[in-house]
mmCIF file of C-alpha atoms in Angstrom:
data_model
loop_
_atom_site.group_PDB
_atom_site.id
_atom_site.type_symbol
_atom_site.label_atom_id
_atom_site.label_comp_id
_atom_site.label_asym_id
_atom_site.label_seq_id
_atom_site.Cartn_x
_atom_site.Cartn_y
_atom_site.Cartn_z
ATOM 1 C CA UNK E 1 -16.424 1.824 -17.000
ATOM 2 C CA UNK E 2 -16.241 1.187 -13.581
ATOM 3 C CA UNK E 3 -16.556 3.289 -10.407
ATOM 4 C CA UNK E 4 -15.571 3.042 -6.744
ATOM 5 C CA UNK E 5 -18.412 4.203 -4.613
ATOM 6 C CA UNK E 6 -19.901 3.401 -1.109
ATOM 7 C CA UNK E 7 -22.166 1.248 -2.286
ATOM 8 C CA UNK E 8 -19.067 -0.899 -3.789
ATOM 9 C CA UNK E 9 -16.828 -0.748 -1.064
ATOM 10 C CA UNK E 10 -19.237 -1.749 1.522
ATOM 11 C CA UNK E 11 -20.625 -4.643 -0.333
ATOM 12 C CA UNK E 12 -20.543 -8.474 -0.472
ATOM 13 C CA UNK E 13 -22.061 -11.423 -1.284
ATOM 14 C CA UNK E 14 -25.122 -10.725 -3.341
ATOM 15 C CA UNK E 15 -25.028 -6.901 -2.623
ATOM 16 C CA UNK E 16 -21.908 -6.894 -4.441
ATOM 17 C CA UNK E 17 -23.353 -8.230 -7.292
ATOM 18 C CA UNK E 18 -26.149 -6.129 -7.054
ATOM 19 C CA UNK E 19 -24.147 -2.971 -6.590
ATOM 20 C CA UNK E 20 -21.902 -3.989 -9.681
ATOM 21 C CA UNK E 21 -25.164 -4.390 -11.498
ATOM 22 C CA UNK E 22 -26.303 -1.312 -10.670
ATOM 23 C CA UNK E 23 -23.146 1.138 -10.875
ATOM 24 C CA UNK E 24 -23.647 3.927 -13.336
ATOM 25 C CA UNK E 25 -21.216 3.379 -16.065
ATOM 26 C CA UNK E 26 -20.915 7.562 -16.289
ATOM 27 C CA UNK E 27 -19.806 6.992 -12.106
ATOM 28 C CA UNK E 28 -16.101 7.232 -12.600
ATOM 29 C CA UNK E 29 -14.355 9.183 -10.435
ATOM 30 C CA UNK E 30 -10.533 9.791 -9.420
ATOM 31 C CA UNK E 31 -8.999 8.590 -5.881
ATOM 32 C CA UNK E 32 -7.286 10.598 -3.288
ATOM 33 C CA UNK E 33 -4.085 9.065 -1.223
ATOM 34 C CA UNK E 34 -3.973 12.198 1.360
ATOM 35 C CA UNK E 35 -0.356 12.140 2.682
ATOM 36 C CA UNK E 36 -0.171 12.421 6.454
ATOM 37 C CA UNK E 37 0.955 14.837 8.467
ATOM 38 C CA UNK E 38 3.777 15.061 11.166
ATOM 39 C CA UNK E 39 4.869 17.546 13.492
ATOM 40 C CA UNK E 40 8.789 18.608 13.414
ATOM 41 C CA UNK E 41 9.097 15.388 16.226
ATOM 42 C CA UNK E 42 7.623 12.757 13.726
ATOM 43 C CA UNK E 43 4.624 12.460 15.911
ATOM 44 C CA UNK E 44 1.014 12.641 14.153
ATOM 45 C CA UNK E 45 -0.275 16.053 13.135
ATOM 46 C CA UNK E 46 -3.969 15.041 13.640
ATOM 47 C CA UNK E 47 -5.096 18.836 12.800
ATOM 48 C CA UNK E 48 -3.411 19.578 10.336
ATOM 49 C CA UNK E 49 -4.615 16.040 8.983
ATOM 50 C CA UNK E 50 -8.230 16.455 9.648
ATOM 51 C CA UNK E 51 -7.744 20.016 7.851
ATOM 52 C CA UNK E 52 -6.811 18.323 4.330
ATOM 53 C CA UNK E 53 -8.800 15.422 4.726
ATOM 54 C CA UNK E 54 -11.979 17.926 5.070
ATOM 55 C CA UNK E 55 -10.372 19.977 1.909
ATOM 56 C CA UNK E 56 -9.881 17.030 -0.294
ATOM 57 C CA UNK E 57 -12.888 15.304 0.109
ATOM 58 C CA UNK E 58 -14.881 18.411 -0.868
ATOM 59 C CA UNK E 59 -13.748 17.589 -4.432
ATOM 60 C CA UNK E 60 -15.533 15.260 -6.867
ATOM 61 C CA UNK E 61 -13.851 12.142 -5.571
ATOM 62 C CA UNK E 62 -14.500 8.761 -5.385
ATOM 63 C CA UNK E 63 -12.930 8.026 -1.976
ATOM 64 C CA UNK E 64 -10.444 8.606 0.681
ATOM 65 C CA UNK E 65 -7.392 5.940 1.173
ATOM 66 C CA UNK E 66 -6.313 6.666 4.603
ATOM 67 C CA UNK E 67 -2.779 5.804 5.738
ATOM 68 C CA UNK E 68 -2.131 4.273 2.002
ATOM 69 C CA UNK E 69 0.985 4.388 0.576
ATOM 70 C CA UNK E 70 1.508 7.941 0.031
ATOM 71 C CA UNK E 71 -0.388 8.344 3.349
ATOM 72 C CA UNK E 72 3.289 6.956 4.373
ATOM 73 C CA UNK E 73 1.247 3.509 5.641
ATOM 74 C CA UNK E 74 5.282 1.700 6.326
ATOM 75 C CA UNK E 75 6.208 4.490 8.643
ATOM 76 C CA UNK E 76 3.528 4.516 11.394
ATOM 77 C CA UNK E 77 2.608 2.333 14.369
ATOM 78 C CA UNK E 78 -0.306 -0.407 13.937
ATOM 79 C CA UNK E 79 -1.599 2.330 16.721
ATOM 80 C CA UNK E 80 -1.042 5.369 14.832
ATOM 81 C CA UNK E 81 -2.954 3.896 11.795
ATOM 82 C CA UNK E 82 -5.892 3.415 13.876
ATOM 83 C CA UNK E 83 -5.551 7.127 14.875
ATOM 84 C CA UNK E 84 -5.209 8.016 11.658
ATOM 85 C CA UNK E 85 -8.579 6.133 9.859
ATOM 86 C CA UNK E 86 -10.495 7.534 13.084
ATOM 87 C CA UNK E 87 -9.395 10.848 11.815
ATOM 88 C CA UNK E 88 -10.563 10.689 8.296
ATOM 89 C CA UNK E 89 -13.909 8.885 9.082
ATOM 90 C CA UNK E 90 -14.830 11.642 11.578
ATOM 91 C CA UNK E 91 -13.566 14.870 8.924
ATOM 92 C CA UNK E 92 -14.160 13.065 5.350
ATOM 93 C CA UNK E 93 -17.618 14.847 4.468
ATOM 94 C CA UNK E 94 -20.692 12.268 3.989
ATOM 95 C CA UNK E 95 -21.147 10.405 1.086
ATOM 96 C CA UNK E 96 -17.299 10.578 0.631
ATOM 97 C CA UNK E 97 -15.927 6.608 1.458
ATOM 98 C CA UNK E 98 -12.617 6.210 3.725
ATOM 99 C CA UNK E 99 -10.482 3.075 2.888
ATOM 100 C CA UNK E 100 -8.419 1.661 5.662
ATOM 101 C CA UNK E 101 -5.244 0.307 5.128
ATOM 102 C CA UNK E 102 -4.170 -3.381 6.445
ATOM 103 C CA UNK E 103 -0.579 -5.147 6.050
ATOM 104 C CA UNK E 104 2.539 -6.740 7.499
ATOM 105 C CA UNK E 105 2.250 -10.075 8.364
ATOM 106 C CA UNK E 106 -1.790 -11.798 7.960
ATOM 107 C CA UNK E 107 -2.129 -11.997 11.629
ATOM 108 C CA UNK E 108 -1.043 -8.181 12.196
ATOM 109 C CA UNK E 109 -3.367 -7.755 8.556
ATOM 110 C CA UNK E 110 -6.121 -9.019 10.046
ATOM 111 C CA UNK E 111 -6.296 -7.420 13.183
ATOM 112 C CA UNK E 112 -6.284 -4.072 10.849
ATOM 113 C CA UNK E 113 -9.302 -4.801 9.212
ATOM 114 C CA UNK E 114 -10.726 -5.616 11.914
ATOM 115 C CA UNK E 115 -9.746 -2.564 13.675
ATOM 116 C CA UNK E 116 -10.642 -0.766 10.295
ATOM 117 C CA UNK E 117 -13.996 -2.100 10.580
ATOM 118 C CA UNK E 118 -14.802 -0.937 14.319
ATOM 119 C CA UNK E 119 -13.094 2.869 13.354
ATOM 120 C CA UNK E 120 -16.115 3.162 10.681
ATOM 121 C CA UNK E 121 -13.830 2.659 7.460
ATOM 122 C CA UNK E 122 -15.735 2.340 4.376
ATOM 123 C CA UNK E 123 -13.369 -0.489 2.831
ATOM 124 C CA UNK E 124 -9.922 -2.043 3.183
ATOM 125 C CA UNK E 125 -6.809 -1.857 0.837
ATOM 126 C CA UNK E 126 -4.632 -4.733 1.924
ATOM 127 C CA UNK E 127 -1.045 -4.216 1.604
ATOM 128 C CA UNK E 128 1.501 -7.050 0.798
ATOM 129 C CA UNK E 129 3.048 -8.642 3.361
ATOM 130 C CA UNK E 130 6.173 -7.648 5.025
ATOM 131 C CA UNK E 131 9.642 -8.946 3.566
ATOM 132 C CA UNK E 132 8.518 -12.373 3.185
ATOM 133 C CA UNK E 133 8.460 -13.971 -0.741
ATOM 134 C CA UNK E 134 5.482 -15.796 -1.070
ATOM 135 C CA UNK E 135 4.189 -18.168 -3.441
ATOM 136 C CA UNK E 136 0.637 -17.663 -4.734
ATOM 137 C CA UNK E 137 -1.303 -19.941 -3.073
ATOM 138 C CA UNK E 138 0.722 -18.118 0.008
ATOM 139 C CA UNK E 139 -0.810 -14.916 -0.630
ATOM 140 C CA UNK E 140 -4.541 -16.397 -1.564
ATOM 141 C CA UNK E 141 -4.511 -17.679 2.129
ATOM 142 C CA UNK E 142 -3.492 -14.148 3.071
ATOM 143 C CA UNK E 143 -5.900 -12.603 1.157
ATOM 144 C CA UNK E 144 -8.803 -15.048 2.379
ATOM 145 C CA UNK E 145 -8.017 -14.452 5.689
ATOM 146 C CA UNK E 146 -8.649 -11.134 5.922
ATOM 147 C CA UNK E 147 -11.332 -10.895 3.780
ATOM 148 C CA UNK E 148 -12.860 -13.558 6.234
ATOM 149 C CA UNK E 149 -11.897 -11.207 9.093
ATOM 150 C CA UNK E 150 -13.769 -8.304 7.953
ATOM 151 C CA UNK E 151 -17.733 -7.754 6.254
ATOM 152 C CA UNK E 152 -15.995 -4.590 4.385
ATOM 153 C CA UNK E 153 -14.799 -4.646 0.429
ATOM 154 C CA UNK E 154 -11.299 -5.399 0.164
ATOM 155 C CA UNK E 155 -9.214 -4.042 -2.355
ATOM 156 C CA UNK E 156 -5.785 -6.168 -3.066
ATOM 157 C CA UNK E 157 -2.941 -4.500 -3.797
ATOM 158 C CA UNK E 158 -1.015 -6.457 -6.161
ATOM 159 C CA UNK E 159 2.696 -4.872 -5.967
ATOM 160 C CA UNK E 160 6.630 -6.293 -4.795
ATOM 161 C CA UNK E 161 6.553 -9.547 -3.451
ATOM 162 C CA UNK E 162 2.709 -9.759 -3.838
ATOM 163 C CA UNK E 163 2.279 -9.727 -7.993
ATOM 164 C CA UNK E 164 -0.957 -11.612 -7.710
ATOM 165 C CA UNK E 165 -1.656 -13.932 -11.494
ATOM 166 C CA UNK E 166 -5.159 -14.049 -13.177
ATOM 167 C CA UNK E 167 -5.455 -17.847 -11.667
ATOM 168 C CA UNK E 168 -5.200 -16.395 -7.906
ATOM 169 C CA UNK E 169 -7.637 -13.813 -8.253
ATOM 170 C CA UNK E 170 -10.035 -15.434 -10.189
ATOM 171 C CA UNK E 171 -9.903 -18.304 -7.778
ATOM 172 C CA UNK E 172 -10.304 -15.684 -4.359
ATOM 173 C CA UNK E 173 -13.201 -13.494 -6.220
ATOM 174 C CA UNK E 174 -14.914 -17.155 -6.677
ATOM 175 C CA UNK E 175 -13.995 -17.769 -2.743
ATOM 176 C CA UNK E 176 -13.925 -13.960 -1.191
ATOM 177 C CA UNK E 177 -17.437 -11.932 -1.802
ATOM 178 C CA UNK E 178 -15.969 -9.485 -0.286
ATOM 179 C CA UNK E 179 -12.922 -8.721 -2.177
ATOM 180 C CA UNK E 180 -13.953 -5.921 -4.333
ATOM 181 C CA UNK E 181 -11.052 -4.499 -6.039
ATOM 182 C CA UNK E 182 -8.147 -4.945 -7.454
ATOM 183 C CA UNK E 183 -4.835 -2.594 -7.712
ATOM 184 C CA UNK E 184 -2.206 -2.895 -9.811
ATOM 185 C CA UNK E 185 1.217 -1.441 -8.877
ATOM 186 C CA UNK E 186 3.440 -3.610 -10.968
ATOM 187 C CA UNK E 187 2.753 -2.030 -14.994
ATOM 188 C CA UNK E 188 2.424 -5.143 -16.571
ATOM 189 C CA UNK E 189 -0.288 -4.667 -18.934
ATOM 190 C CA UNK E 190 -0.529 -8.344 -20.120
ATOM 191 C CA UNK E 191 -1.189 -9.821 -16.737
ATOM 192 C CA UNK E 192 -3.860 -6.876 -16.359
ATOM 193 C CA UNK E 193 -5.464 -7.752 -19.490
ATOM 194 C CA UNK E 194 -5.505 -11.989 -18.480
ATOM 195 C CA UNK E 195 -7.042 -10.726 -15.351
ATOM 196 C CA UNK E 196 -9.775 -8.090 -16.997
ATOM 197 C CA UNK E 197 -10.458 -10.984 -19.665
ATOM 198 C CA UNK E 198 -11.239 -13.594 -16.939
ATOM 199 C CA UNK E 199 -13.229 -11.300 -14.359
ATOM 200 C CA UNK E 200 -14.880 -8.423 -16.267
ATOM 201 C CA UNK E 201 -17.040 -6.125 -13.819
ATOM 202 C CA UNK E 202 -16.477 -8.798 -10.603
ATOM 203 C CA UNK E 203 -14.002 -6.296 -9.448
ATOM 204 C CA UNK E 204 -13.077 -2.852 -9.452
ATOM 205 C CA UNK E 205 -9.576 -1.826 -10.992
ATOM 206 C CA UNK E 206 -7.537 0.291 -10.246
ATOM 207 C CA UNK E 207 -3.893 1.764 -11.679
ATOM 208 C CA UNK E 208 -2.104 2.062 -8.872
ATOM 209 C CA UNK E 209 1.670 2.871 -10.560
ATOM 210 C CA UNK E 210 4.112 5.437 -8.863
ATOM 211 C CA UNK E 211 2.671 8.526 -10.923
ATOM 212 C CA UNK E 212 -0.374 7.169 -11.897
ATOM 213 C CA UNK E 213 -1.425 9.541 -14.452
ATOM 214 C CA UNK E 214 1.977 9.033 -16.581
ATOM 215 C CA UNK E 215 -0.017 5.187 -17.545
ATOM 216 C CA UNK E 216 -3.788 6.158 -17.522
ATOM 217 C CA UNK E 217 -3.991 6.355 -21.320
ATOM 218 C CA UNK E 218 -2.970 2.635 -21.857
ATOM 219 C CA UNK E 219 -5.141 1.400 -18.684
ATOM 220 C CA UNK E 220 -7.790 3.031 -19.991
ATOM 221 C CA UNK E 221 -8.036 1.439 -23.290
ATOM 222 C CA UNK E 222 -8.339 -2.390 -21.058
ATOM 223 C CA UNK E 223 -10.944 -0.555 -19.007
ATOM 224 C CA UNK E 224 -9.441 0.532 -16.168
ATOM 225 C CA UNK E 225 -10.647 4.110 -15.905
ATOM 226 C CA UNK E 226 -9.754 5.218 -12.254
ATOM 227 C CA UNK E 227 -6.358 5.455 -10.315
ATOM 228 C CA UNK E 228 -4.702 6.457 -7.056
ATOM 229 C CA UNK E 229 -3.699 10.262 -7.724
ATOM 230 C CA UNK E 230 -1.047 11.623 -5.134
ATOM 231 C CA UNK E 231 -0.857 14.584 -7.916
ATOM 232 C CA UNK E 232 -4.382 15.003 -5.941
ATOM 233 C CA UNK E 233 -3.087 15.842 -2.847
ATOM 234 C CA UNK E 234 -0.986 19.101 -4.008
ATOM 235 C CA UNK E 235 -2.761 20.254 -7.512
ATOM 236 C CA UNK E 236 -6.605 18.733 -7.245
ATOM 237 C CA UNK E 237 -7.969 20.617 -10.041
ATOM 238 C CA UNK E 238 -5.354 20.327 -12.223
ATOM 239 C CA UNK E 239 -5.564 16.433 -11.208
ATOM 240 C CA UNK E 240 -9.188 16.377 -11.522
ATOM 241 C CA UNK E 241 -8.912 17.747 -15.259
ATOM 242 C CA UNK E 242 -6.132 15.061 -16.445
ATOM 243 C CA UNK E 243 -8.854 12.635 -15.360
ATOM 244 C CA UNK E 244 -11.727 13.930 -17.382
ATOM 245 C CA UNK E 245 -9.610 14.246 -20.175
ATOM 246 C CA UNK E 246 -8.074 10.350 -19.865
ATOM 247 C CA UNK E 247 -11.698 9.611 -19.770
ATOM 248 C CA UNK E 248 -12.974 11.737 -22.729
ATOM 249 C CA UNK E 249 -9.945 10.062 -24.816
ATOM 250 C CA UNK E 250 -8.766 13.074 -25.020
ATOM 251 C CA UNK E 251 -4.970 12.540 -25.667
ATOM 252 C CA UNK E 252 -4.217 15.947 -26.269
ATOM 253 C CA UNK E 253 -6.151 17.298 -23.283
ATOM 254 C CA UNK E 254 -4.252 14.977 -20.769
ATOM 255 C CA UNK E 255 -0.460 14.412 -22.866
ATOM 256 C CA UNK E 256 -0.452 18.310 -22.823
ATOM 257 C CA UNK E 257 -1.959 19.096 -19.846
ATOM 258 C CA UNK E 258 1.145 17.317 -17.998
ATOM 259 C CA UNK E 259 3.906 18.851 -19.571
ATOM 260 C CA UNK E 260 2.203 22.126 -19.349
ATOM 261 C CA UNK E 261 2.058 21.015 -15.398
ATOM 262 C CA UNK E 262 5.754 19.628 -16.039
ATOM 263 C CA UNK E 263 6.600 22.951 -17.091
ATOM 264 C CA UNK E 264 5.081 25.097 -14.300
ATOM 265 C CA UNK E 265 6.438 23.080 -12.020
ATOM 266 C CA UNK E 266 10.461 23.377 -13.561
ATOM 267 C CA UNK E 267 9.628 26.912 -13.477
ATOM 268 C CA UNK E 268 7.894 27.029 -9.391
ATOM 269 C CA UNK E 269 11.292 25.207 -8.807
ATOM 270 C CA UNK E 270 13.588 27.641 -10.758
ATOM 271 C CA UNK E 271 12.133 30.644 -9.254
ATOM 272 C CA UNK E 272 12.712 29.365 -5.764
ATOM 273 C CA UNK E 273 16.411 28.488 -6.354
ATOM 274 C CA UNK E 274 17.111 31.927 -7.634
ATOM 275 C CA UNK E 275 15.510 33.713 -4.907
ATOM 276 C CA UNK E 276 18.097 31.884 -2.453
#
């Protein structure tokens, strides 16, 4: 089993190896994509933001991914990111990690995690880049690049017009010491075995699929044993219980737990139309 800590994130070179080493397989913990928050002119909400973040992160949770995807990462300024990561270093509670995002073209990428890196973030999740097709050894020099930008743990996120094969990655965790994760947002379980055949513990993996928890049975029989939740951000103990349950193999626990969720939700939803 694997876990995303502090100690992971911030690592490289031989302190990754040393923190892989030393990770408690029992570690495993569920991550939080807090959305952001906009007042009714589209313009950051930074209170109501720092409110969550401080709510969320006072859960059992293995970090905070600021300004991800369901953070709504595509939508704000390079600027507003940076306002954003300052926010949930300064209100994520300690011991709690903050990932920064980076993305768009490498030269706007690597001024993120750089910028990530001076705003305190705990780790990077790099993004693919903007538009553009790319072949792989395309988005290797991406990837290097920023990792070479940065002394944080960078997570790829392999997704769209970045679907990274078990050649590239093997290849950057042999050149990167600092890429420490890997994220998977495409659903092709074959490629994600090749890739947890060839690397084993180098990296940390994560599901990443729209709805995470609708695939964490299957990626947690190749070993992948923690995902991005946005499930997290609304119902965090019901999300927090799905988890455990994925983990204890307990396939009744989780496949029932959802449609019981499913259910409550219909109903929430029902309710509300009628009373209109």
């Amino acid at each position: 089993m694997l876990d995303l800590d502090r100690s992971t994130i911030l690592a490289s070179g031989h302190e990754a190896d040393r923190a892989r080493r030393d990770r408690p397989a029992a570690r495993v913990r569920l991550l939080s994509f807090p959305v952001t928050h906009f007042r009714d002119d589209l313009s950051f909400d930074e209170d109501a933001y720092r409110e969550n973040i401080a709510r969320l992160g006072a859960y059992d949770v293995a970090g905070l991914f600021a300004a991800g995807g369901t953070g709504e990462f595509f939508s704000l300024t390079p600027d507003e990111v940076g306002r954003v990561v300052r926010a949930a270093v300064a209100e994520a509670p300690d011991g709690v990690p903050v990932v920064a995002p980076a993305g768009y073209g490498t030269a706007q990428a690597v001024r993120m995690a750089e910028d990530a890196e001076r705003a305190g973030a705990d780790g990077v999740l790099l993004f693919p880049p903007y538009l553009t097709e790319a072949s792989q050894e395309g988005l290797a020099a991406h990837v290097r690049a920023v990792c070479r930008a940065t002394r944080l743990g960078v997570t790829v996120y392999s997704r769209a017009n970045a679907v990274y094969q078990d050649a590239t990655i093997a290849e950057l965790a042999d050149a990167c010491p600092n890429l420490v994760g890997f994220k998977d947002g495409v659903g092709d379980l074959e490629l994600m075995t090749r890739i947890r055949s060839r690397l084993g513990d180098r990296l940390v993996y994560v599901g990443g699929l729209p709805t995470a928890e609708t695939f964490a049975l299957p990626y947690r029989e190749m070993g992948v044993t923690t995902y991005s939740s946005a499930i997290f951000n609304f119902a965090p103990e019901f999300a927090l219980a799905f988890h455990a349950a994925v983990l204890a193999g307990d396939r009744a626990g989780s496949t029932g737990g959802w449609r019981s969720s499913s259910c409550r939700t219909a109903r929430s939803a029902t309710a509300a139309r009628d009373t209109r």
